[in-house]
Amino acid sequence: MTGTVHDHAGQSATTTDLLIDAGQASGAVAPKQTKEVKEVPLYSEEERDHLQNVARTGGWKGYLSRKKLDNDSKRREDAQLRAELPVDFDFPMLRRSDEGYVGRGGGRMGHVRRPTLFRDTTAQVPGLYPFSVGANAALLGAPIGTHLETGQPVGFDGMSWFRAGELTAPSTITLGLNGFGKSTFGRRLACYDMAVGVRPMVMGDLKPDHAPMFHEINRRSEPEMATPPCQISEVGFARGKINPLAVGSFGRLIARLPEVARQAAEVELRRRQVTALVSLLEILGGERFAPHEENLVEAAINTLYRSSNDFSLAKPPLPEDVLRVIRTAPAALADNTPGETLRELVDASGAMGRTTEQTWDRYVDLTERLRQCLDLIVRGPFGTMFNAQTTNPIDTDALAVDVDISAVPSGDTKLRAAVLLTCWSDGFSAVEASHLLSDHKLEEPRLYDLFIDEFSLVLGIGHGMVYRTDEITRVQRTIGTGTNFFTHTIKDFAAFDSFEDRNRAMGFFDRARAKVFFPLPRSEAELLDGKVSLNNHEINSLAEWASAPRSADDPVVLPLTEEEWASGERRDVDGGGLRRIPPGMGKCLIKTGEGDQPGIPVQMHVPPTERQLGFHNTSKRFDDAAKVG
């Protein structure tokens, strides 16, 4: 029954209102509607197999497939947990999820944010007990090792740190003496790149450091993938060839672009062809080429494309074709029958005189050095390497690319430097062409991470190489490419007579947003003063790590298999089974930024699988000789 009463103020109130005030009725308050959580079905075994195959391809689709598999595994775990737990209540238990328990009172959240971290002194942090933990580096990127001070795991790679906002550019440079773990560090970064969908490109694998790992990945992928995921090319005598004018299949890739975009890309193709060929000529000549010689090379390449149907974007000319065109001009001048294209060559050389005889003589003089260096590329050791179409062009669809140049003689410094520089030109050109295709929606966007080893080998060839290397390897964060440079000491960037070359070489070091230092002598650490902030403790650590192992140090025991242990086999020092390692083996210091903040000291660890396969062992010949002895 609902009636009307009057309060002391003379206002009327219904019986329902009184009941609400007394807590006995809900009145007109609408009941709250609860959102029913839809039960997601589990994937079948066939669906899980399909997702696993997609996950192995990497990229965005691979990332989504891995997330779906993780969520399905958790749902299976929850279902098994609910089936095993007895029901001790009158109503079912709440279902667990990543966002909390689903249901009333479960505290489920739509998005679980990462807890905010605060850093403070040990005198103040205990007031927040039990939520305080020891300070440690963020586990972001490739798992490198453990923090030498805190023992916490450390993750790092330039691409991951850049994407997380920790670096302003995905560029890393690694310095360190031989035999302390630089190669292992580089392999760890390349392997992690493949795991997260970034495509590593090792352009010039000298020892090789990365090729064995990529071969093993291909071998283990054979049952599940129709084509090997990693492209491994060999360059050297009686091995693969590399045409400097192909510039990493740039022409073949841009042929797929629309006409207007292709014409603009052809201008870039010509610039890269000229830079690649002139760089080789300067390595042979030992000095910087004059502007008219560079113009003449460009004019000769343009002449080849216009006057012959033998060359196209997919089939570039060879160095011998460039030499042939340059040699043809004097003969045409002598016969007084120069065509329009040959006249362009004469104009580009700056040899035009009042008479034909003067023009001929000046042309021969101005092109003498250029013709001599081109002849060296066409004939002899350089000709067997560069005067042929590229045997195995770069495949931008591969999940990893490695160019193995270990067959190039180590004693021929100029030849090795020429092959390295050409490989770098190919790699950066292929990456740029791939990005052009993705900009025009012709393929999915891709991220690349380039590895540049033995950087000092090319820089030390002679005057002008610093400029050419800078021109070839300069990249920016806008094109989605990371760079990893590896060399030995900071002295490699300062060993130039020219002040301009020294400054330009140090620019490689300054532009690297992350510096990784493996063991270095004290004199080397002092040279870094003004370039990177190292405190006394860090300088002492780098110098101590570089010291030789002492007889009192504990030896490292080579692992035994279960069968060897069961058979009673043991190893001793005399048998070569025990060896002592330097105190700095696998230790490095990661420095980021320009401030005075301390670096991250890391002890790298080689996992059992990698140790068993021997990827890390760059002294394998010594070990094999010890076994024979």
mmCIF file of C-alpha atoms in Angstrom, residues 232-569:
data_model
loop_
_atom_site.group_PDB
_atom_site.id
_atom_site.type_symbol
_atom_site.label_atom_id
_atom_site.label_comp_id
_atom_site.label_asym_id
_atom_site.label_seq_id
_atom_site.Cartn_x
_atom_site.Cartn_y
_atom_site.Cartn_z
ATOM 1 C CA ILE A 232 73.456 -17.402 -47.329
ATOM 2 C CA SER A 233 75.595 -16.249 -50.255
ATOM 3 C CA GLU A 234 79.287 -16.945 -50.794
ATOM 4 C CA VAL A 235 81.604 -14.484 -52.531
ATOM 5 C CA GLY A 236 85.208 -15.290 -53.414
ATOM 6 C CA PHE A 237 87.510 -16.990 -55.877
ATOM 7 C CA ALA A 238 85.768 -19.996 -57.436
ATOM 8 C CA ARG A 239 82.685 -18.937 -55.471
ATOM 9 C CA GLY A 240 79.998 -16.343 -56.096
ATOM 10 C CA LYS A 241 80.511 -13.087 -58.011
ATOM 11 C CA ILE A 242 79.199 -9.640 -57.190
ATOM 12 C CA ASN A 243 78.504 -6.882 -59.736
ATOM 13 C CA PRO A 244 78.970 -3.430 -58.145
ATOM 14 C CA LEU A 245 76.556 -1.901 -60.687
ATOM 15 C CA ALA A 246 73.724 -4.192 -59.525
ATOM 16 C CA VAL A 247 73.652 -2.371 -56.153
ATOM 17 C CA GLY A 248 71.748 -5.030 -54.279
ATOM 18 C CA SER A 249 69.078 -5.796 -56.897
ATOM 19 C CA PHE A 250 67.906 -2.184 -56.609
ATOM 20 C CA GLY A 251 66.972 -2.044 -60.296
ATOM 21 C CA ARG A 252 65.166 -5.392 -60.267
ATOM 22 C CA LEU A 253 63.073 -4.324 -57.279
ATOM 23 C CA ILE A 254 62.130 -0.827 -58.468
ATOM 24 C CA ALA A 255 60.970 -2.269 -61.813
ATOM 25 C CA ARG A 256 57.727 -3.131 -59.997
ATOM 26 C CA LEU A 257 57.013 0.517 -59.132
ATOM 27 C CA PRO A 258 54.502 2.708 -61.018
ATOM 28 C CA GLU A 259 55.992 4.688 -63.885
ATOM 29 C CA VAL A 260 56.328 8.055 -62.122
ATOM 30 C CA ALA A 261 57.814 6.519 -58.983
ATOM 31 C CA ARG A 262 60.081 4.288 -61.063
ATOM 32 C CA GLN A 263 61.534 7.245 -62.936
ATOM 33 C CA ALA A 264 62.379 8.959 -59.655
ATOM 34 C CA ALA A 265 63.891 5.735 -58.331
ATOM 35 C CA GLU A 266 66.050 5.368 -61.451
ATOM 36 C CA VAL A 267 67.761 8.644 -60.558
ATOM 37 C CA GLU A 268 68.643 7.165 -57.167
ATOM 38 C CA LEU A 269 69.757 3.950 -58.883
ATOM 39 C CA ARG A 270 72.211 5.873 -61.054
ATOM 40 C CA ARG A 271 73.612 7.714 -58.039
ATOM 41 C CA ARG A 272 74.185 4.460 -56.176
ATOM 42 C CA GLN A 273 75.790 2.808 -59.212
ATOM 43 C CA VAL A 274 78.240 5.666 -59.611
ATOM 44 C CA THR A 275 79.082 5.694 -55.898
ATOM 45 C CA ALA A 276 79.658 1.933 -55.797
ATOM 46 C CA LEU A 277 81.896 1.820 -58.878
ATOM 47 C CA VAL A 278 83.898 4.955 -58.050
ATOM 48 C CA SER A 279 84.466 3.644 -54.513
ATOM 49 C CA LEU A 280 86.104 0.524 -55.963
ATOM 50 C CA LEU A 281 88.208 2.645 -58.306
ATOM 51 C CA GLU A 282 89.390 4.795 -55.403
ATOM 52 C CA ILE A 283 90.396 1.687 -53.440
ATOM 53 C CA LEU A 284 92.543 0.604 -56.396
ATOM 54 C CA GLY A 285 93.913 4.082 -57.061
ATOM 55 C CA GLY A 286 94.586 4.835 -53.405
ATOM 56 C CA GLU A 287 93.285 8.395 -53.666
ATOM 57 C CA ARG A 288 90.146 10.425 -54.204
ATOM 58 C CA PHE A 289 88.920 10.717 -57.790
ATOM 59 C CA ALA A 290 88.390 14.105 -59.418
ATOM 60 C CA PRO A 291 84.845 15.390 -60.068
ATOM 61 C CA HIS A 292 85.212 15.106 -63.862
ATOM 62 C CA GLU A 293 86.111 11.415 -63.524
ATOM 63 C CA GLU A 294 82.981 10.761 -61.475
ATOM 64 C CA ASN A 295 80.898 12.662 -64.035
ATOM 65 C CA LEU A 296 82.434 10.589 -66.810
ATOM 66 C CA VAL A 297 81.473 7.330 -65.077
ATOM 67 C CA GLU A 298 77.875 8.530 -64.755
ATOM 68 C CA ALA A 299 77.775 9.615 -68.401
ATOM 69 C CA ALA A 300 79.137 6.233 -69.511
ATOM 70 C CA ILE A 301 76.488 4.346 -67.521
ATOM 71 C CA ASN A 302 73.726 6.550 -68.953
ATOM 72 C CA THR A 303 75.074 5.916 -72.447
ATOM 73 C CA LEU A 304 74.941 2.156 -71.944
ATOM 74 C CA TYR A 305 71.301 2.208 -70.857
ATOM 75 C CA ARG A 306 70.208 4.507 -73.703
ATOM 76 C CA SER A 307 72.190 3.089 -76.619
ATOM 77 C CA SER A 308 71.778 -0.646 -76.034
ATOM 78 C CA ASN A 309 68.871 -2.982 -75.467
ATOM 79 C CA ASP A 310 71.157 -5.422 -73.689
ATOM 80 C CA PHE A 311 70.820 -3.581 -70.377
ATOM 81 C CA SER A 312 67.747 -2.973 -68.264
ATOM 82 C CA LEU A 313 66.775 -2.471 -64.645
ATOM 83 C CA ALA A 314 66.917 -6.218 -64.121
ATOM 84 C CA LYS A 315 70.195 -6.657 -66.053
ATOM 85 C CA PRO A 316 72.720 -3.906 -65.244
ATOM 86 C CA PRO A 317 75.939 -3.388 -67.212
ATOM 87 C CA LEU A 318 79.334 -4.681 -66.074
ATOM 88 C CA PRO A 319 82.517 -2.677 -65.375
ATOM 89 C CA GLU A 320 83.950 -3.888 -68.704
ATOM 90 C CA ASP A 321 81.007 -2.263 -70.503
ATOM 91 C CA VAL A 322 81.791 1.076 -68.849
ATOM 92 C CA LEU A 323 85.447 0.760 -69.876
ATOM 93 C CA ARG A 324 84.458 -0.112 -73.457
ATOM 94 C CA VAL A 325 82.307 3.007 -73.812
ATOM 95 C CA ILE A 326 85.004 5.284 -72.411
ATOM 96 C CA ARG A 327 87.566 3.795 -74.811
ATOM 97 C CA THR A 328 85.217 4.218 -77.798
ATOM 98 C CA ALA A 329 85.124 8.003 -77.618
ATOM 99 C CA PRO A 330 88.722 8.678 -78.833
ATOM 100 C CA ALA A 331 88.246 6.387 -81.840
ATOM 101 C CA ALA A 332 85.061 8.232 -82.799
ATOM 102 C CA LEU A 333 86.876 11.542 -82.458
ATOM 103 C CA ALA A 334 89.683 10.297 -84.688
ATOM 104 C CA ASP A 335 87.200 9.219 -87.375
ATOM 105 C CA ASN A 336 85.353 12.528 -86.946
ATOM 106 C CA THR A 337 82.116 10.571 -86.421
ATOM 107 C CA PRO A 338 81.181 11.227 -82.794
ATOM 108 C CA GLY A 339 77.563 10.534 -82.069
ATOM 109 C CA GLU A 340 75.417 12.460 -79.638
ATOM 110 C CA THR A 341 76.051 9.988 -76.823
ATOM 111 C CA LEU A 342 79.830 10.008 -77.304
ATOM 112 C CA ARG A 343 79.806 13.783 -77.384
ATOM 113 C CA GLU A 344 78.227 13.692 -73.921
ATOM 114 C CA LEU A 345 81.203 11.654 -72.713
ATOM 115 C CA VAL A 346 83.619 14.249 -74.039
ATOM 116 C CA ASP A 347 81.621 17.049 -72.446
ATOM 117 C CA ALA A 348 81.521 15.194 -69.106
ATOM 118 C CA SER A 349 85.311 14.782 -69.138
ATOM 119 C CA GLY A 350 85.880 18.498 -69.746
ATOM 120 C CA ALA A 351 88.213 17.735 -72.657
ATOM 121 C CA MET A 352 86.511 19.820 -75.344
ATOM 122 C CA GLY A 353 89.122 21.891 -77.218
ATOM 123 C CA ARG A 354 89.254 24.162 -80.222
ATOM 124 C CA THR A 355 90.221 21.369 -82.581
ATOM 125 C CA THR A 356 89.519 17.662 -82.740
ATOM 126 C CA GLU A 357 93.192 16.872 -82.137
ATOM 127 C CA GLN A 358 93.250 18.987 -78.972
ATOM 128 C CA THR A 359 90.049 17.388 -77.744
ATOM 129 C CA TRP A 360 91.416 13.919 -78.404
ATOM 130 C CA ASP A 361 94.694 14.596 -76.607
ATOM 131 C CA ARG A 362 93.014 16.198 -73.600
ATOM 132 C CA TYR A 363 90.440 13.400 -73.370
ATOM 133 C CA VAL A 364 93.173 10.748 -73.334
ATOM 134 C CA ASP A 365 95.089 12.606 -70.619
ATOM 135 C CA LEU A 366 92.051 13.302 -68.424
ATOM 136 C CA THR A 367 90.783 9.722 -68.575
ATOM 137 C CA GLU A 368 94.112 7.920 -68.207
ATOM 138 C CA ARG A 369 93.810 7.136 -64.478
ATOM 139 C CA LEU A 370 90.141 6.214 -64.820
ATOM 140 C CA ARG A 371 90.854 3.797 -67.676
ATOM 141 C CA GLN A 372 93.766 2.239 -65.808
ATOM 142 C CA CYS A 373 91.706 1.579 -62.668
ATOM 143 C CA LEU A 374 88.767 0.245 -64.688
ATOM 144 C CA ASP A 375 91.143 -2.103 -66.457
ATOM 145 C CA LEU A 376 92.272 -3.446 -63.056
ATOM 146 C CA ILE A 377 88.647 -4.172 -62.134
ATOM 147 C CA VAL A 378 88.068 -5.942 -65.442
ATOM 148 C CA ARG A 379 91.259 -8.023 -65.343
ATOM 149 C CA GLY A 380 93.141 -9.874 -62.647
ATOM 150 C CA PRO A 381 91.851 -10.798 -59.171
ATOM 151 C CA PHE A 382 89.351 -7.943 -59.102
ATOM 152 C CA GLY A 383 87.959 -8.966 -62.483
ATOM 153 C CA THR A 384 87.211 -12.520 -61.351
ATOM 154 C CA MET A 385 85.248 -11.058 -58.450
ATOM 155 C CA PHE A 386 83.470 -7.985 -59.857
ATOM 156 C CA ASN A 387 83.310 -8.269 -63.668
ATOM 157 C CA ALA A 388 80.322 -10.629 -63.750
ATOM 158 C CA GLN A 389 76.647 -10.544 -62.895
ATOM 159 C CA THR A 390 75.885 -11.169 -59.234
ATOM 160 C CA THR A 391 75.628 -14.908 -58.643
ATOM 161 C CA ASN A 392 73.124 -14.768 -55.791
ATOM 162 C CA PRO A 393 71.243 -11.432 -55.642
ATOM 163 C CA ILE A 394 69.909 -10.290 -52.284
ATOM 164 C CA ASP A 395 66.473 -11.705 -51.504
ATOM 165 C CA THR A 396 64.547 -9.166 -49.440
ATOM 166 C CA ASP A 397 61.876 -11.812 -48.757
ATOM 167 C CA ALA A 398 64.344 -13.918 -46.750
ATOM 168 C CA LEU A 399 64.072 -13.752 -42.961
ATOM 169 C CA ALA A 400 67.853 -13.235 -42.775
ATOM 170 C CA VAL A 401 70.620 -12.493 -45.282
ATOM 171 C CA ASP A 402 74.294 -13.373 -44.856
ATOM 172 C CA VAL A 403 77.060 -12.712 -47.398
ATOM 173 C CA ASP A 404 79.955 -15.030 -46.556
ATOM 174 C CA ILE A 405 83.246 -13.571 -47.834
ATOM 175 C CA SER A 406 85.572 -15.868 -45.885
ATOM 176 C CA ALA A 407 86.890 -17.245 -49.210
ATOM 177 C CA VAL A 408 88.449 -13.860 -50.064
ATOM 178 C CA PRO A 409 92.199 -14.074 -49.265
ATOM 179 C CA SER A 410 92.913 -12.477 -45.905
ATOM 180 C CA GLY A 411 96.305 -11.199 -47.092
ATOM 181 C CA ASP A 412 94.841 -9.042 -49.875
ATOM 182 C CA THR A 413 93.667 -6.058 -47.841
ATOM 183 C CA LYS A 414 92.508 -3.996 -50.818
ATOM 184 C CA LEU A 415 90.475 -6.844 -52.270
ATOM 185 C CA ARG A 416 88.834 -7.566 -48.913
ATOM 186 C CA ALA A 417 88.020 -3.899 -48.419
ATOM 187 C CA ALA A 418 86.563 -3.697 -51.936
ATOM 188 C CA VAL A 419 84.347 -6.734 -51.360
ATOM 189 C CA LEU A 420 83.202 -5.390 -47.984
ATOM 190 C CA LEU A 421 82.334 -1.967 -49.377
ATOM 191 C CA THR A 422 80.437 -3.517 -52.293
ATOM 192 C CA CYS A 423 78.504 -5.754 -49.890
ATOM 193 C CA TRP A 424 77.546 -2.734 -47.796
ATOM 194 C CA SER A 425 76.403 -0.899 -50.925
ATOM 195 C CA ASP A 426 74.297 -3.904 -51.945
ATOM 196 C CA GLY A 427 72.723 -4.256 -48.512
ATOM 197 C CA PHE A 428 71.730 -0.637 -47.995
ATOM 198 C CA SER A 429 70.473 -0.350 -51.588
ATOM 199 C CA ALA A 430 68.305 -3.470 -51.253
ATOM 200 C CA VAL A 431 66.812 -2.147 -48.020
ATOM 201 C CA GLU A 432 65.963 1.192 -49.604
ATOM 202 C CA ALA A 433 64.327 -0.522 -52.593
ATOM 203 C CA SER A 434 62.255 -2.708 -50.263
ATOM 204 C CA HIS A 435 61.005 0.361 -48.419
ATOM 205 C CA LEU A 436 60.065 2.017 -51.714
ATOM 206 C CA LEU A 437 57.918 -1.008 -52.571
ATOM 207 C CA SER A 438 56.208 -0.924 -49.177
ATOM 208 C CA ASP A 439 55.559 2.828 -49.524
ATOM 209 C CA HIS A 440 53.584 2.061 -52.696
ATOM 210 C CA LYS A 441 51.685 -0.845 -51.056
ATOM 211 C CA LEU A 442 53.438 -3.440 -53.218
ATOM 212 C CA GLU A 443 54.638 -5.423 -50.199
ATOM 213 C CA GLU A 444 54.211 -5.361 -46.447
ATOM 214 C CA PRO A 445 56.362 -2.955 -44.407
ATOM 215 C CA ARG A 446 59.528 -4.608 -43.132
ATOM 216 C CA LEU A 447 62.196 -3.749 -40.606
ATOM 217 C CA TYR A 448 65.854 -4.494 -41.301
ATOM 218 C CA ASP A 449 68.907 -4.590 -39.048
ATOM 219 C CA LEU A 450 72.267 -4.370 -40.828
ATOM 220 C CA PHE A 451 75.506 -5.713 -39.339
ATOM 221 C CA ILE A 452 78.741 -4.035 -40.473
ATOM 222 C CA ASP A 453 81.837 -5.928 -39.286
ATOM 223 C CA GLU A 454 85.542 -5.006 -39.572
ATOM 224 C CA PHE A 455 84.613 -1.386 -40.100
ATOM 225 C CA SER A 456 88.222 -0.226 -39.789
ATOM 226 C CA LEU A 457 89.381 -2.427 -42.688
ATOM 227 C CA VAL A 458 87.691 -0.174 -45.249
ATOM 228 C CA LEU A 459 88.364 3.105 -43.454
ATOM 229 C CA GLY A 460 92.100 2.418 -43.343
ATOM 230 C CA ILE A 461 92.513 1.893 -47.099
ATOM 231 C CA GLY A 462 93.288 5.494 -47.906
ATOM 232 C CA HIS A 463 92.160 9.044 -48.404
ATOM 233 C CA GLY A 464 88.528 9.429 -49.398
ATOM 234 C CA MET A 465 87.312 6.067 -48.093
ATOM 235 C CA VAL A 466 85.760 7.712 -45.044
ATOM 236 C CA TYR A 467 83.646 9.915 -47.289
ATOM 237 C CA ARG A 468 82.588 6.997 -49.509
ATOM 238 C CA THR A 469 81.755 4.783 -46.543
ATOM 239 C CA ASP A 470 79.726 7.560 -44.970
ATOM 240 C CA GLU A 471 77.868 8.085 -48.251
ATOM 241 C CA ILE A 472 77.039 4.384 -48.619
ATOM 242 C CA THR A 473 76.117 3.507 -45.024
ATOM 243 C CA ARG A 474 74.300 6.653 -43.904
ATOM 244 C CA VAL A 475 70.736 5.774 -42.905
ATOM 245 C CA GLN A 476 68.050 7.457 -40.846
ATOM 246 C CA ARG A 477 65.430 6.193 -38.460
ATOM 247 C CA THR A 478 62.667 7.202 -40.908
ATOM 248 C CA ILE A 479 63.476 4.285 -43.246
ATOM 249 C CA GLY A 480 63.031 1.610 -40.570
ATOM 250 C CA THR A 481 66.601 0.326 -40.556
ATOM 251 C CA GLY A 482 68.961 -0.383 -37.691
ATOM 252 C CA THR A 483 72.750 -0.436 -37.972
ATOM 253 C CA ASN A 484 75.332 -2.316 -35.912
ATOM 254 C CA PHE A 485 78.983 -1.396 -36.485
ATOM 255 C CA PHE A 486 81.796 -3.568 -35.111
ATOM 256 C CA THR A 487 85.461 -2.598 -34.853
ATOM 257 C CA HIS A 488 88.375 -2.983 -32.456
ATOM 258 C CA THR A 489 89.433 0.355 -30.965
ATOM 259 C CA ILE A 490 88.639 4.053 -31.101
ATOM 260 C CA LYS A 491 92.040 4.549 -32.745
ATOM 261 C CA ASP A 492 90.552 3.107 -35.932
ATOM 262 C CA PHE A 493 88.546 6.321 -36.297
ATOM 263 C CA ALA A 494 91.496 8.666 -35.710
ATOM 264 C CA ALA A 495 94.259 7.071 -37.821
ATOM 265 C CA PHE A 496 94.012 9.576 -40.681
ATOM 266 C CA ASP A 497 96.368 12.316 -41.839
ATOM 267 C CA SER A 498 93.527 14.551 -42.955
ATOM 268 C CA PHE A 499 91.687 16.512 -40.277
ATOM 269 C CA GLU A 500 88.542 16.282 -42.411
ATOM 270 C CA ASP A 501 88.763 12.488 -42.564
ATOM 271 C CA ARG A 502 89.314 12.225 -38.800
ATOM 272 C CA ASN A 503 86.262 14.344 -38.057
ATOM 273 C CA ARG A 504 84.111 12.467 -40.544
ATOM 274 C CA ALA A 505 85.268 9.110 -39.162
ATOM 275 C CA MET A 506 84.495 10.159 -35.594
ATOM 276 C CA GLY A 507 81.026 11.034 -36.853
ATOM 277 C CA PHE A 508 80.304 7.298 -37.126
ATOM 278 C CA PHE A 509 81.058 6.959 -33.426
ATOM 279 C CA ASP A 510 79.142 10.086 -32.404
ATOM 280 C CA ARG A 511 75.995 9.158 -34.354
ATOM 281 C CA ALA A 512 75.747 5.774 -32.649
ATOM 282 C CA ARG A 513 73.167 6.229 -29.902
ATOM 283 C CA ALA A 514 74.371 3.128 -28.044
ATOM 284 C CA LYS A 515 77.999 2.182 -27.438
ATOM 285 C CA VAL A 516 78.977 -1.312 -26.319
ATOM 286 C CA PHE A 517 82.491 -1.704 -24.931
ATOM 287 C CA PHE A 518 84.146 -5.073 -24.568
ATOM 288 C CA PRO A 519 87.539 -5.268 -22.792
ATOM 289 C CA LEU A 520 89.841 -2.392 -23.787
ATOM 290 C CA PRO A 521 93.323 -1.333 -22.610
ATOM 291 C CA ARG A 522 93.506 1.629 -20.249
ATOM 292 C CA SER A 523 95.070 3.862 -22.901
ATOM 293 C CA GLU A 524 92.105 3.181 -25.170
ATOM 294 C CA ALA A 525 89.596 4.042 -22.448
ATOM 295 C CA GLU A 526 91.361 7.351 -21.841
ATOM 296 C CA LEU A 527 91.033 8.234 -25.539
ATOM 297 C CA LEU A 528 87.262 8.000 -25.143
ATOM 298 C CA ASP A 529 87.315 11.012 -22.813
ATOM 299 C CA GLY A 530 85.170 13.717 -24.380
ATOM 300 C CA LYS A 531 83.360 11.252 -26.634
ATOM 301 C CA VAL A 532 81.576 9.197 -23.998
ATOM 302 C CA SER A 533 81.374 9.633 -20.236
ATOM 303 C CA LEU A 534 83.269 6.860 -18.421
ATOM 304 C CA ASN A 535 83.822 7.073 -14.675
ATOM 305 C CA ASN A 536 86.960 5.738 -12.983
ATOM 306 C CA HIS A 537 85.287 2.491 -11.974
ATOM 307 C CA GLU A 538 84.232 1.776 -15.568
ATOM 308 C CA ILE A 539 87.705 2.601 -16.931
ATOM 309 C CA ASN A 540 89.328 0.304 -14.367
ATOM 310 C CA SER A 541 86.848 -2.464 -15.153
ATOM 311 C CA LEU A 542 87.508 -2.327 -18.918
ATOM 312 C CA ALA A 543 91.271 -2.429 -18.329
ATOM 313 C CA GLU A 544 91.008 -5.269 -15.798
ATOM 314 C CA TRP A 545 88.830 -7.319 -18.126
ATOM 315 C CA ALA A 546 91.483 -7.017 -20.852
ATOM 316 C CA SER A 547 94.195 -8.629 -18.706
ATOM 317 C CA ALA A 548 95.460 -12.118 -19.503
ATOM 318 C CA PRO A 549 94.316 -15.147 -17.460
ATOM 319 C CA ARG A 550 96.537 -16.149 -14.552
ATOM 320 C CA SER A 551 97.540 -19.626 -13.503
ATOM 321 C CA ALA A 552 95.598 -19.192 -10.283
ATOM 322 C CA ASP A 553 92.331 -18.630 -12.131
ATOM 323 C CA ASP A 554 89.851 -21.469 -12.140
ATOM 324 C CA PRO A 555 89.905 -23.441 -15.395
ATOM 325 C CA VAL A 556 86.830 -23.988 -17.491
ATOM 326 C CA VAL A 557 85.731 -27.609 -17.838
ATOM 327 C CA LEU A 558 84.500 -28.632 -21.240
ATOM 328 C CA PRO A 559 81.087 -30.309 -20.865
ATOM 329 C CA LEU A 560 80.704 -34.100 -20.970
ATOM 330 C CA THR A 561 77.718 -35.901 -22.424
ATOM 331 C CA GLU A 562 75.762 -38.369 -20.311
ATOM 332 C CA GLU A 563 77.210 -41.255 -22.329
ATOM 333 C CA GLU A 564 80.776 -40.037 -21.792
ATOM 334 C CA TRP A 565 80.215 -39.612 -18.057
ATOM 335 C CA ALA A 566 78.589 -43.043 -17.744
ATOM 336 C CA SER A 567 81.529 -44.643 -19.541
ATOM 337 C CA GLY A 568 83.910 -43.166 -16.957
ATOM 338 C CA GLU A 569 85.555 -40.635 -19.266
#
